[in-house]
Coordinates of C-alpha atoms in Angstrom, one line a residue:
Chain A
X1 CA 5.4 34.3 -38.5
X2 CA 7.1 33.8 -35.2
X3 CA 4.1 35.5 -33.6
X4 CA 1.7 33.0 -35.0
X5 CA 3.9 30.1 -33.9
X6 CA 4.1 31.5 -30.4
X7 CA 0.3 32.0 -30.3
X8 CA -0.2 28.4 -31.5
X9 CA 2.1 27.2 -28.8
X10 CA 0.3 29.2 -26.2
X11 CA -3.0 27.6 -27.3
X12 CA -1.7 24.1 -27.0
X13 CA -0.3 25.0 -23.7
X14 CA -3.6 26.1 -22.3
X15 CA -5.3 23.1 -23.8
X16 CA -2.9 20.7 -22.1
X17 CA -3.3 22.5 -18.7
X18 CA -7.1 22.3 -19.2
X19 CA -6.9 18.6 -19.9
X20 CA -4.7 18.0 -16.8
X21 CA -7.2 19.9 -14.6
X22 CA -10.1 17.9 -16.0
X23 CA -8.3 14.6 -15.4
X24 CA -7.5 15.6 -11.9
X25 CA -11.1 16.4 -11.1
X26 CA -12.3 13.1 -12.6
X27 CA -9.6 11.4 -10.7
X28 CA -10.7 12.8 -7.4
X29 CA -14.3 12.0 -8.0
X30 CA -14.6 8.8 -5.9
X31 CA -13.0 10.6 -3.0
X32 CA -15.2 13.7 -3.4
X33 CA -18.2 11.4 -3.5
X34 CA -17.3 9.8 -0.2
X35 CA -16.8 13.3 1.4
X36 CA -20.2 14.3 0.0
X37 CA -21.9 11.1 1.2
X38 CA -20.5 11.4 4.7
X39 CA -22.0 14.9 5.0
X40 CA -25.4 14.1 3.6
X41 CA -28.3 13.9 6.1
X42 CA -29.7 10.5 6.7
X43 CA -33.0 11.2 4.9
X44 CA -31.3 12.0 1.5
X45 CA -28.6 9.3 1.4
X46 CA -30.7 6.9 -0.6
X47 CA -32.0 9.4 -3.0
X48 CA -31.3 8.9 -6.6
X49 CA -30.4 10.8 -8.7
X50 CA -28.4 12.4 -6.0
X51 CA -29.0 16.0 -5.1
X52 CA -26.1 18.3 -5.6
X53 CA -27.2 21.1 -3.2
X54 CA -28.2 19.9 0.3
X55 CA -27.9 20.9 3.9
X56 CA -24.8 19.3 5.3
X57 CA -25.1 17.2 8.4
X58 CA -22.6 15.6 10.7
X59 CA -25.1 12.9 11.7
X60 CA -23.0 10.2 9.9
X61 CA -20.0 11.1 11.9
X62 CA -21.9 10.8 15.1
X63 CA -23.4 7.5 14.1
X64 CA -20.0 5.9 13.3
X65 CA -18.9 6.9 16.8
X66 CA -21.9 5.7 18.7
X67 CA -24.0 2.6 19.4
X68 CA -27.7 3.3 19.2
X69 CA -31.1 1.7 19.6
X70 CA -34.2 2.7 17.7
X71 CA -37.0 4.2 19.7
X72 CA -40.3 2.3 19.4
X73 CA -42.3 3.5 16.5
X74 CA -44.8 6.2 17.2
X75 CA -43.1 7.2 20.5
X76 CA -42.3 10.8 20.5
X77 CA -40.0 12.6 23.0
X78 CA -41.6 15.4 24.9
X79 CA -40.2 18.9 24.8
X80 CA -38.7 18.5 28.2
X81 CA -36.9 15.2 27.3
X82 CA -35.7 16.9 24.1
X83 CA -34.1 19.7 26.2
X84 CA -32.3 17.2 28.3
X85 CA -30.5 15.6 25.3
X86 CA -27.0 16.7 24.5
X87 CA -26.4 18.2 21.0
X88 CA -25.2 15.0 19.4
X89 CA -28.1 13.0 20.9
X90 CA -30.5 15.5 19.5
X91 CA -29.0 15.3 15.9
X92 CA -29.3 11.5 16.1
X93 CA -32.8 11.6 17.3
X94 CA -33.9 14.1 14.7
X95 CA -32.3 12.2 11.9
X96 CA -32.8 8.5 12.6
X97 CA -35.1 8.5 15.6
X98 CA -32.5 6.6 17.6
X99 CA -31.2 6.8 21.1
X100 CA -27.5 6.8 21.8
X101 CA -26.6 4.1 24.3
X102 CA -22.9 4.1 24.4
X103 CA -19.7 5.0 22.5
X104 CA -19.3 2.8 19.5
X105 CA -16.5 0.5 18.4
X106 CA -14.7 3.0 16.2
X107 CA -12.7 4.9 18.9
X108 CA -11.3 1.6 20.2
X109 CA -10.3 0.3 16.8
X110 CA -8.8 3.7 15.9
X111 CA -6.8 3.6 19.1
X112 CA -5.6 0.1 18.3
X113 CA -4.5 1.3 14.9
X114 CA -2.5 4.2 16.4
X115 CA -0.9 2.0 19.1
X116 CA 0.2 -0.7 16.7
X117 CA 1.3 1.8 14.0
X118 CA 3.3 4.0 16.4
X119 CA 4.9 1.1 18.3
X120 CA 5.9 -0.9 15.3
X121 CA 7.2 2.3 13.6
X122 CA 9.3 3.2 16.6
X123 CA 10.9 -0.3 16.9
X124 CA 11.4 -0.5 13.1
X125 CA 13.2 2.8 13.0
X126 CA 15.5 1.9 16.0
X127 CA 16.4 -1.5 14.5
X128 CA 16.5 -0.1 10.9
X129 CA 18.7 2.8 11.7
X130 CA 21.4 0.9 13.5
X131 CA 21.3 -1.9 11.0
X132 CA 21.5 0.6 8.1
X133 CA 24.4 2.3 9.8
X134 CA 26.2 -1.0 10.2
X135 CA 25.8 -1.8 6.5
X136 CA 26.7 1.7 5.4
X137 CA 29.9 2.1 7.5
X138 CA 31.4 -1.3 8.2
X139 CA 32.8 -3.8 5.9
X140 CA 30.5 -6.7 6.5
X141 CA 31.3 -10.1 5.1
X142 CA 28.8 -11.0 2.4
X143 CA 27.2 -7.6 2.5
X144 CA 25.5 -7.7 -0.8
X145 CA 24.0 -11.1 -0.1
X146 CA 22.8 -10.0 3.3
X147 CA 21.2 -6.8 1.9
X148 CA 19.6 -8.8 -0.9
X149 CA 18.3 -11.3 1.7
X150 CA 16.8 -8.4 3.7
X151 CA 15.1 -7.0 0.6
X152 CA 13.8 -10.4 -0.5
X153 CA 11.9 -10.9 2.8
X154 CA 10.0 -7.8 1.9
X155 CA 9.2 -9.0 -1.6
X156 CA 7.9 -12.3 -0.2
X157 CA 4.1 -12.4 -0.8
X158 CA 2.3 -12.5 2.5
X159 CA 0.1 -15.3 1.2
X160 CA 3.1 -17.7 1.4
X161 CA 3.9 -17.0 5.0
X162 CA 0.5 -16.2 6.3
X163 CA -0.4 -19.9 7.2
X164 CA 2.8 -20.6 9.3
X165 CA 2.6 -17.2 10.9
X166 CA -1.0 -18.0 11.8
X167 CA 0.0 -21.3 13.3
X168 CA 3.0 -19.8 15.1
X169 CA 0.8 -17.0 16.6
X170 CA -1.8 -19.5 17.7
X171 CA 0.8 -21.6 19.4
X172 CA 2.4 -18.7 21.1
X173 CA -0.9 -17.1 22.1
X174 CA -0.2 -14.0 20.1
X175 CA -3.4 -14.0 18.1
X176 CA -5.5 -10.9 18.7
X177 CA -2.8 -9.1 20.8
X178 CA -1.3 -5.8 20.1
X179 CA 2.2 -7.2 20.6
X180 CA 1.7 -9.8 17.9
X181 CA 0.7 -7.3 15.2
X182 CA 3.5 -5.0 16.4
X183 CA 6.1 -7.7 15.9
X184 CA 4.7 -8.7 12.6
X185 CA 4.6 -5.2 11.2
X186 CA 8.1 -4.5 12.5
X187 CA 9.4 -7.5 10.7
X188 CA 7.7 -6.5 7.4
X189 CA 8.8 -2.9 7.6
X190 CA 12.4 -3.3 8.8
X191 CA 13.7 -4.5 5.5
X192 CA 12.2 -1.5 3.8
X193 CA 13.6 0.8 6.5
X194 CA 17.1 -0.7 6.2
X195 CA 17.2 -0.1 2.5
X196 CA 15.9 3.4 2.5
X197 CA 17.9 4.5 5.5
X198 CA 21.1 3.0 4.2
X199 CA 20.7 5.3 1.2
X200 CA 20.3 8.3 3.4
X201 CA 23.2 7.4 5.6
X202 CA 25.4 6.7 2.6
X203 CA 24.9 10.3 1.6
X204 CA 26.4 11.7 4.9
X205 CA 30.2 12.2 4.3
X206 CA 32.1 9.7 6.4
X207 CA 34.7 12.4 7.1
X208 CA 32.4 14.0 9.7
X209 CA 32.5 10.9 11.9
X210 CA 36.2 10.4 11.3
X211 CA 36.9 13.9 12.5
X212 CA 34.7 13.4 15.5
X213 CA 36.4 10.2 16.4
X214 CA 39.8 11.8 16.0
X215 CA 38.6 14.3 18.5
X216 CA 38.0 11.5 21.0
X217 CA 34.3 10.6 20.4
X218 CA 33.6 6.9 20.6
X219 CA 31.8 5.3 17.7
X220 CA 28.5 5.3 19.5
X221 CA 28.9 9.0 20.3
X222 CA 29.8 9.7 16.7
X223 CA 26.7 7.7 15.6
X224 CA 24.4 9.5 18.0
X225 CA 25.7 13.0 17.7
X226 CA 26.8 13.2 14.1
X227 CA 24.9 10.6 12.0
X228 CA 21.5 10.8 13.6
X229 CA 21.1 14.6 13.4
X230 CA 22.4 14.5 9.8
X231 CA 20.0 11.7 8.8
X232 CA 17.0 13.2 10.7
X233 CA 15.0 14.1 7.6
X234 CA 15.6 10.7 6.1
X235 CA 14.7 9.0 9.3
X236 CA 11.5 11.0 9.7
X237 CA 10.5 10.2 6.1
X238 CA 11.1 6.5 6.6
X239 CA 9.2 6.6 9.8
X240 CA 6.2 8.1 8.1
X241 CA 6.3 5.4 5.4
X242 CA 6.5 2.7 8.0
X243 CA 3.5 4.2 9.8
X244 CA 1.5 4.4 6.7
X245 CA 2.2 0.7 5.9
X246 CA 1.2 -0.4 9.3
X247 CA -1.8 1.9 9.3
X248 CA -3.1 0.5 6.0
X249 CA -2.2 -3.2 6.5
X250 CA -5.1 -5.5 6.1
X251 CA -4.4 -9.1 5.3
X252 CA -2.7 -10.0 8.6
X253 CA -4.8 -7.7 10.7
X254 CA -7.9 -9.4 9.3
X255 CA -6.6 -12.8 10.0
X256 CA -4.9 -12.3 13.4
X257 CA -7.1 -9.9 15.2
X258 CA -10.7 -10.4 16.2
X259 CA -11.6 -7.9 18.9
X260 CA -9.0 -6.7 21.4
X261 CA -6.3 -5.7 19.0
X262 CA -8.5 -5.2 15.9
X263 CA -7.4 -2.3 13.7
X264 CA -9.6 -0.1 11.6
X265 CA -9.0 -1.8 8.2
X266 CA -9.9 -5.1 9.6
X267 CA -13.1 -3.7 11.1
X268 CA -14.6 -1.0 9.0
X269 CA -15.5 -3.0 5.8
X270 CA -17.6 -5.4 7.9
X271 CA -19.7 -2.7 9.5
X272 CA -22.0 -2.4 6.5
X273 CA -24.4 -5.1 7.6
X274 CA -24.0 -4.2 11.3
X275 CA -24.9 -0.6 10.7
X276 CA -28.0 -1.7 8.8
X277 CA -26.5 -0.5 5.5
X278 CA -25.7 2.9 6.9
X279 CA -23.7 4.2 4.0
X280 CA -23.3 7.6 5.5
X281 CA -21.6 6.2 8.6
X282 CA -19.4 3.9 6.4
X283 CA -18.4 7.0 4.4
X284 CA -17.7 9.0 7.5
X285 CA -15.5 6.1 8.9
X286 CA -13.7 5.9 5.6
X287 CA -12.9 9.6 5.7
X288 CA -11.7 9.5 9.3
X289 CA -9.5 6.6 8.5
X290 CA -8.0 8.0 5.3
X291 CA -7.3 11.4 6.7
X292 CA -4.0 10.7 8.6
X293 CA -2.5 8.8 5.6
X294 CA -3.5 11.6 3.3
X295 CA -1.9 14.3 5.5
X296 CA 1.2 12.2 5.8
X297 CA 1.3 11.7 2.0
X298 CA 1.2 15.5 1.5
X299 CA 4.0 16.0 4.0
X300 CA 6.0 13.2 2.4
X301 CA 5.5 14.0 -1.3
X302 CA 9.2 15.0 -1.9
X303 CA 10.4 11.7 -0.6
X304 CA 7.7 9.5 -2.1
X305 CA 9.6 8.3 -5.2
X306 CA 12.5 7.3 -3.0
X307 CA 10.2 5.5 -0.6
X308 CA 8.2 3.5 -3.0
X309 CA 11.3 2.2 -4.8
X310 CA 13.1 1.2 -1.6
X311 CA 15.7 3.9 -2.2
X312 CA 16.5 2.6 -5.7
X313 CA 15.6 5.9 -7.3
X314 CA 16.6 9.1 -5.8
X315 CA 15.3 12.4 -7.0
Chain B
X1 CA 18.1 -2.7 -9.7
X2 CA 19.0 -3.9 -6.2
X3 CA 22.7 -3.8 -6.3
X4 CA 24.2 -0.4 -6.3
X5 CA 27.6 0.2 -7.8
X6 CA 30.2 0.6 -5.2
X7 CA 31.6 4.0 -4.5
X8 CA 35.4 3.7 -4.4
X9 CA 35.6 6.3 -1.7
X10 CA 33.4 4.5 0.7
X11 CA 35.2 1.2 -0.1
X12 CA 38.5 2.8 1.0
X13 CA 37.0 4.1 4.2
X14 CA 35.5 0.7 5.0
X15 CA 38.8 -1.0 4.8
X16 CA 40.3 1.6 7.2
X17 CA 37.4 0.9 9.6
X18 CA 37.8 -2.8 9.3
X19 CA 41.3 -2.4 10.6
X20 CA 39.8 -0.9 13.8
X21 CA 38.3 -4.4 14.4
X22 CA 34.9 -3.6 15.6
X23 CA 33.4 -6.9 14.5
X24 CA 31.5 -7.3 17.7
X25 CA 30.0 -3.9 17.1
X26 CA 29.0 -5.0 13.6
X27 CA 27.1 -8.0 15.1
X28 CA 25.4 -5.8 17.6
X29 CA 24.2 -3.5 14.8
X30 CA 23.1 -6.0 12.2
X31 CA 22.1 -9.1 14.0
X32 CA 18.9 -8.0 15.7
X33 CA 17.3 -7.2 12.3
X34 CA 18.6 -10.4 10.7
X35 CA 17.2 -12.5 13.7
X36 CA 13.8 -10.8 13.5
X37 CA 13.6 -11.5 9.7
X38 CA 14.7 -15.1 10.1
X39 CA 12.1 -15.7 12.8
X40 CA 9.2 -14.0 11.1
X41 CA 10.0 -14.6 7.5
X42 CA 12.4 -17.4 6.8
X43 CA 11.3 -19.8 9.4
X44 CA 7.6 -19.6 8.3
X45 CA 8.8 -20.0 4.7
X46 CA 10.4 -23.3 5.5
X47 CA 7.5 -24.4 7.7
X48 CA 5.2 -23.7 4.8
X49 CA 7.3 -25.8 2.5
X50 CA 7.1 -28.7 4.9
X51 CA 3.4 -28.2 5.4
X52 CA 2.8 -28.2 1.7
X53 CA 4.1 -31.8 1.5
X54 CA 1.8 -33.1 4.4
X55 CA -1.9 -33.4 5.0
X56 CA -2.2 -31.1 7.9
X57 CA -5.3 -29.1 8.8
X58 CA -5.1 -26.3 11.3
X59 CA -8.4 -27.5 12.7
X60 CA -6.8 -30.8 13.8
X61 CA -5.8 -30.8 17.4
X62 CA -2.3 -32.3 17.2
X63 CA -0.1 -32.8 20.3
X64 CA 3.1 -30.9 20.3
X65 CA 5.8 -33.1 18.8
X66 CA 3.3 -35.2 16.9
X67 CA 3.8 -34.6 13.2
X68 CA 1.2 -34.7 10.5
X69 CA 1.5 -37.4 7.9
X70 CA 3.9 -36.6 5.0
X71 CA 2.2 -37.4 1.7
X72 CA 4.8 -36.1 -0.7
X73 CA 3.8 -34.1 -3.7
X74 CA 0.2 -35.1 -3.7
X75 CA -1.0 -31.5 -2.9
X76 CA 0.9 -30.1 -5.8
X77 CA -0.3 -32.7 -8.3
X78 CA -3.8 -32.2 -7.2
X79 CA -3.6 -28.5 -7.7
X80 CA -2.0 -28.8 -11.1
X81 CA -4.7 -31.3 -12.2
X82 CA -7.5 -29.2 -11.0
X83 CA -9.2 -27.3 -13.9
X84 CA -10.7 -24.9 -11.3
X85 CA -7.3 -23.9 -10.1
X86 CA -6.2 -23.3 -13.7
X87 CA -9.2 -21.1 -14.1
X88 CA -8.2 -19.1 -11.1
X89 CA -4.7 -18.6 -12.3
X90 CA -5.9 -17.5 -15.7
X91 CA -8.3 -15.0 -14.1
X92 CA -5.5 -13.7 -12.0
X93 CA -3.3 -13.4 -15.1
X94 CA -6.0 -11.5 -16.9
X95 CA -6.4 -9.2 -13.9
X96 CA -2.6 -8.5 -13.8
X97 CA -2.5 -7.9 -17.6
X98 CA -5.4 -5.5 -17.6
X99 CA -4.6 -3.6 -14.5
X100 CA -0.9 -3.3 -14.9
X101 CA -1.2 -2.6 -18.6
X102 CA -3.7 0.2 -18.0
X103 CA -1.5 1.6 -15.2
X104 CA 1.6 1.7 -17.4
X105 CA -0.1 3.4 -20.3
X106 CA -2.1 5.9 -18.3
X107 CA 0.6 6.6 -15.8
X108 CA 3.3 7.2 -18.5
X109 CA 0.8 9.3 -20.5
X110 CA -0.1 11.4 -17.5
X111 CA 3.6 11.9 -16.7
X112 CA 4.2 13.1 -20.3
X113 CA 1.3 15.6 -20.0
X114 CA 2.5 16.9 -16.6
X115 CA 6.0 17.5 -17.9
X116 CA 4.6 20.9 -19.0
X117 CA 5.8 23.6 -16.6
X118 CA 2.9 25.6 -15.3
X119 CA 1.8 27.2 -12.1
X120 CA 0.2 24.8 -9.7
X121 CA 2.0 21.8 -11.2
X122 CA 3.2 20.6 -7.8
X123 CA -0.3 21.0 -6.3
X124 CA -1.9 18.9 -9.1
X125 CA 0.8 16.2 -8.8
X126 CA 0.2 16.0 -5.0
X127 CA -3.6 15.6 -5.6
X128 CA -3.0 12.9 -8.1
X129 CA -0.7 10.8 -5.9
X130 CA -3.2 10.7 -3.0
X131 CA -4.9 7.4 -3.9
X132 CA -1.6 5.6 -3.7
X133 CA -1.1 5.7 0.0
X134 CA -4.6 4.9 1.0
X135 CA -5.4 1.5 2.5
X136 CA -6.5 -0.8 -0.4
X137 CA -9.3 -2.4 1.6
X138 CA -10.7 1.0 2.5
X139 CA -10.3 2.1 -1.1
X140 CA -12.3 -1.0 -2.0
X141 CA -15.0 0.0 0.5
X142 CA -15.1 3.5 -0.8
X143 CA -15.6 2.2 -4.4
X144 CA -18.2 -0.2 -3.2
X145 CA -20.2 2.9 -2.2
X146 CA -19.3 4.7 -5.4
X147 CA -20.3 1.7 -7.6
X148 CA -23.6 1.0 -5.8
X149 CA -26.2 0.4 -8.5
X150 CA -29.0 2.0 -6.4
X151 CA -27.5 5.2 -5.2
X152 CA -23.8 5.3 -6.0
X153 CA -22.6 8.0 -8.3
X154 CA -20.5 5.9 -10.7
X155 CA -23.3 5.0 -13.0
X156 CA -24.9 8.4 -12.7
X157 CA -21.8 10.3 -13.6
X158 CA -21.1 8.1 -16.6
X159 CA -24.7 8.3 -17.7
X160 CA -25.1 4.5 -17.4
X161 CA -28.3 2.8 -16.2
X162 CA -28.4 0.8 -13.0
X163 CA -25.5 -1.5 -13.8
X164 CA -24.5 -3.8 -11.1
X165 CA -20.7 -3.5 -10.9
X166 CA -20.2 -5.5 -7.7
X167 CA -22.2 -8.7 -7.6
X168 CA -22.4 -9.5 -11.3
X169 CA -19.7 -12.2 -11.7
X170 CA -19.2 -11.4 -15.4
X171 CA -18.4 -7.8 -14.6
X172 CA -16.9 -7.5 -11.1
X173 CA -13.4 -8.5 -12.2
X174 CA -13.4 -5.4 -14.4
X175 CA -14.7 -3.2 -11.7
X176 CA -11.7 -4.3 -9.5
X177 CA -9.4 -3.7 -12.4
X178 CA -10.8 -0.1 -12.7
X179 CA -10.1 0.5 -9.0
X180 CA -6.6 -1.0 -9.2
X181 CA -5.9 1.3 -12.1
X182 CA -7.3 4.3 -10.2
X183 CA -5.2 3.5 -7.2
X184 CA -1.8 2.7 -8.9
X185 CA -1.6 4.9 -12.0
X186 CA -0.1 7.6 -9.8
X187 CA 2.7 5.2 -8.9
X188 CA 3.7 4.7 -12.5
X189 CA 3.2 8.4 -13.1
X190 CA 5.5 9.3 -10.2
X191 CA 8.3 7.0 -11.3
X192 CA 7.9 8.2 -14.9
X193 CA 8.2 11.8 -13.8
X194 CA 11.4 10.9 -12.0
X195 CA 12.7 9.2 -15.1
X196 CA 11.7 12.0 -17.5
X197 CA 13.3 14.7 -15.3
X198 CA 16.6 12.9 -15.6
X199 CA 16.7 13.4 -19.4
X200 CA 19.2 16.1 -20.2
X201 CA 17.6 19.0 -22.0
X202 CA 20.4 19.4 -24.5
X203 CA 19.4 16.2 -26.2
X204 CA 16.0 17.7 -27.1
X205 CA 17.7 21.0 -28.2
X206 CA 20.1 19.1 -30.5
X207 CA 17.1 17.2 -31.9
X208 CA 15.3 20.5 -32.4
X209 CA 18.2 21.7 -34.6
X210 CA 17.9 18.6 -36.6
X211 CA 14.2 19.3 -37.0
X212 CA 13.3 15.9 -35.6
X213 CA 9.6 15.2 -35.4
X214 CA 7.9 14.9 -32.0
X215 CA 7.5 11.1 -32.6
X216 CA 11.2 10.5 -33.4
X217 CA 12.2 12.6 -30.4
X218 CA 10.0 10.5 -28.3
X219 CA 11.2 7.2 -29.7
X220 CA 14.9 8.0 -29.9
X221 CA 15.4 10.1 -26.8
X222 CA 12.5 9.8 -24.3
X223 CA 11.7 6.2 -24.4
X224 CA 15.2 4.7 -24.2
X225 CA 16.1 6.8 -21.2
X226 CA 12.9 6.2 -19.3
X227 CA 12.7 2.5 -20.2
X228 CA 14.6 1.1 -17.2
X229 CA 12.5 3.1 -14.8
X230 CA 9.3 1.9 -16.5
X231 CA 10.6 -1.7 -16.1
X232 CA 11.1 -1.0 -12.3
X233 CA 7.5 0.2 -12.1
X234 CA 6.3 -2.8 -14.1
X235 CA 8.2 -5.2 -11.7
X236 CA 6.7 -3.7 -8.6
X237 CA 3.2 -3.5 -10.0
X238 CA 3.2 -7.0 -11.4
X239 CA 4.3 -8.5 -8.1
X240 CA 1.7 -6.6 -6.2
X241 CA -1.2 -7.2 -8.7
X242 CA -0.5 -10.9 -8.8
X243 CA -1.1 -11.3 -5.0
X244 CA -4.0 -8.9 -4.9
X245 CA -6.2 -9.6 -1.9
X246 CA -7.2 -6.5 0.0
X247 CA -8.8 -4.6 -2.9
X248 CA -11.3 -7.3 -3.9
X249 CA -12.0 -8.0 -0.2
X250 CA -13.1 -4.4 0.1
X251 CA -15.1 -4.3 -3.1
X252 CA -16.8 -7.7 -3.3
X253 CA -15.8 -9.5 -0.2
X254 CA -14.9 -13.2 -0.5
X255 CA -18.4 -14.5 -0.9
X256 CA -19.7 -16.7 -3.7
X257 CA -20.0 -13.7 -6.1
X258 CA -16.3 -12.7 -5.7
X259 CA -14.2 -13.0 -8.8
X260 CA -11.9 -16.1 -8.8
X261 CA -8.6 -14.5 -7.9
X262 CA -5.9 -16.8 -6.6
X263 CA -5.0 -15.0 -3.3
X264 CA -8.6 -14.8 -2.3
X265 CA -8.9 -18.5 -3.1
X266 CA -5.9 -19.3 -0.9
X267 CA -7.5 -17.6 2.1
X268 CA -10.7 -19.5 1.5
X269 CA -8.9 -22.8 1.3
X270 CA -6.7 -22.1 4.3
X271 CA -8.9 -20.3 6.7
X272 CA -12.5 -21.2 5.7
X273 CA -12.3 -24.8 4.7
X274 CA -9.0 -25.2 6.8
X275 CA -7.1 -27.3 4.2
X276 CA -3.9 -25.9 5.6
X277 CA -1.4 -28.1 3.7
X278 CA -3.3 -27.6 0.4
X279 CA -3.2 -23.8 1.0
X280 CA 0.5 -23.9 1.7
X281 CA 1.1 -25.7 -1.6
X282 CA -1.0 -23.0 -3.4
X283 CA 1.1 -20.3 -1.7
X284 CA 4.3 -22.0 -2.9
X285 CA 3.0 -22.1 -6.5
X286 CA 2.2 -18.4 -6.3
X287 CA 5.7 -17.7 -5.0
X288 CA 7.3 -19.7 -7.8
X289 CA 5.2 -17.9 -10.4
X290 CA 6.0 -14.5 -9.0
X291 CA 9.7 -15.3 -8.8
X292 CA 9.7 -16.5 -12.4
X293 CA 7.9 -13.4 -13.8
X294 CA 10.1 -11.0 -11.9
X295 CA 13.3 -12.7 -12.8
X296 CA 12.4 -12.4 -16.5
X297 CA 11.8 -8.7 -16.0
X298 CA 15.0 -8.2 -14.0
X299 CA 16.9 -9.9 -16.9
X300 CA 15.4 -7.3 -19.2
X301 CA 16.3 -4.6 -16.7
X302 CA 19.9 -5.6 -16.5
X303 CA 20.1 -5.7 -20.3
X304 CA 18.6 -2.2 -20.5
X305 CA 21.1 -0.9 -18.0
X306 CA 24.1 -2.0 -20.1

């Protein structure tokens, strides 16, 4: 009898695992499709129904990185000219019959995203850590109200402040500058950072600092040499979160950057027409943009719950 | 949710620190953040409120110090009297209801399934949470390719014909809902897993002895304990879904064929037709609606916590 029950339990178990795996595969389908599209050669991209087996090509990745012109129809390169082309130029020529004229807009936008993401994250973490330490360790008048105020600024829908921010930036000449977006992202991330970091610092026993200060450390030394190393994991996790937020932000970047400081999210969706509906290149750009965030998510997975709830739920 | 119970021990230490009188240090630590938030968030909020009572357009070249004409609540009354605005609010409400509802059901269901301990569970969970931290506008772009009626895989995999999911106005709201659900179900799942793992195992063992059915275990043990955390997920998702902007921008763009969602409309009003004051008033109405909805949820949450 017990044997049968166990067998039955085992069958349900395998069934559930099977369902979970099927769901996961279905779930990843759009993502797999984009990877697949990005590696398809130019000639098959528009094929329908899509071929499952094909010869992968990195042509799409080269196209998203370069600006090209089409050779006049009928004009063929001679053997000698072909030999002079570098490897990527040859791939482009063979696939789309185009000539590479210069590096495209993507590297610049990518660099902007990195500069703005890293700078705003660094400032956020510096401001956030000292502020969180202040709230965690000192008796501040109206502490709960202040903390709630800090949180509420984050909960504020951007649509409400976007108009005055736009006017303010225009007045100060901050539109389409790196510094403008860095300030903006710092302000939007710092509330998050304070909340999550305060949770991490609260977990460090206060006795450590007290002992250090009895030994003659100043408060700043205690903060730098006791608290920071102890909270390092928490600070790193928070930094990754802030970077992902800044990396992904769209609404403000779209509105406040045109060219010089434009980030990838504000640029990539509008390349469809420019690239002559080059779906392969759009897919390649998408992959290149999503990759950093995906890697960070995988590194961060243990702290994810804590991050997405602003430290309200700790696992 | 937002106020943590005070730990007695920390309280005691804080008092002892207070006696050290480092109030100037406190200012140094906390003020920079507060000032930044006031400048970037609070000041614009008030500016927006003033703008919403005027007839300013960002296209007008006003001299510094010269104020736009104040026209009182005309913008608000015009918005509330406009049937088109009501239509937009109703569409947005429909969007929130469908997407958040779908996410709650699927996310919680997935969390229940993934409760089963098996090899590779961590790995599967990690794969499932990937969509959550992607940029919404890029996710939108990705799905635009996936949905494409001519060569996208979506119709092909589902065995549908060449259905246009993007430019058909009767359908594209639902295609955005599908993407929203795809993107944010892991969020609910992750929170539910955290909630489920907090349930003490002995409760189930006790129920097992009483020969309780699966359903009664679920109703009497699982649900009451996970309920507060589900409410937290609901609050977060509702707030986000109501102001949805980037996802539809990636999928449909904001052209004529875009579904009438309120945040997209606000952008069009404020930055395409440049009716700045009118846009500010819409922004304020959105803010009031969001605050109203979340405070109802928070009331439930506080009740559940008692």
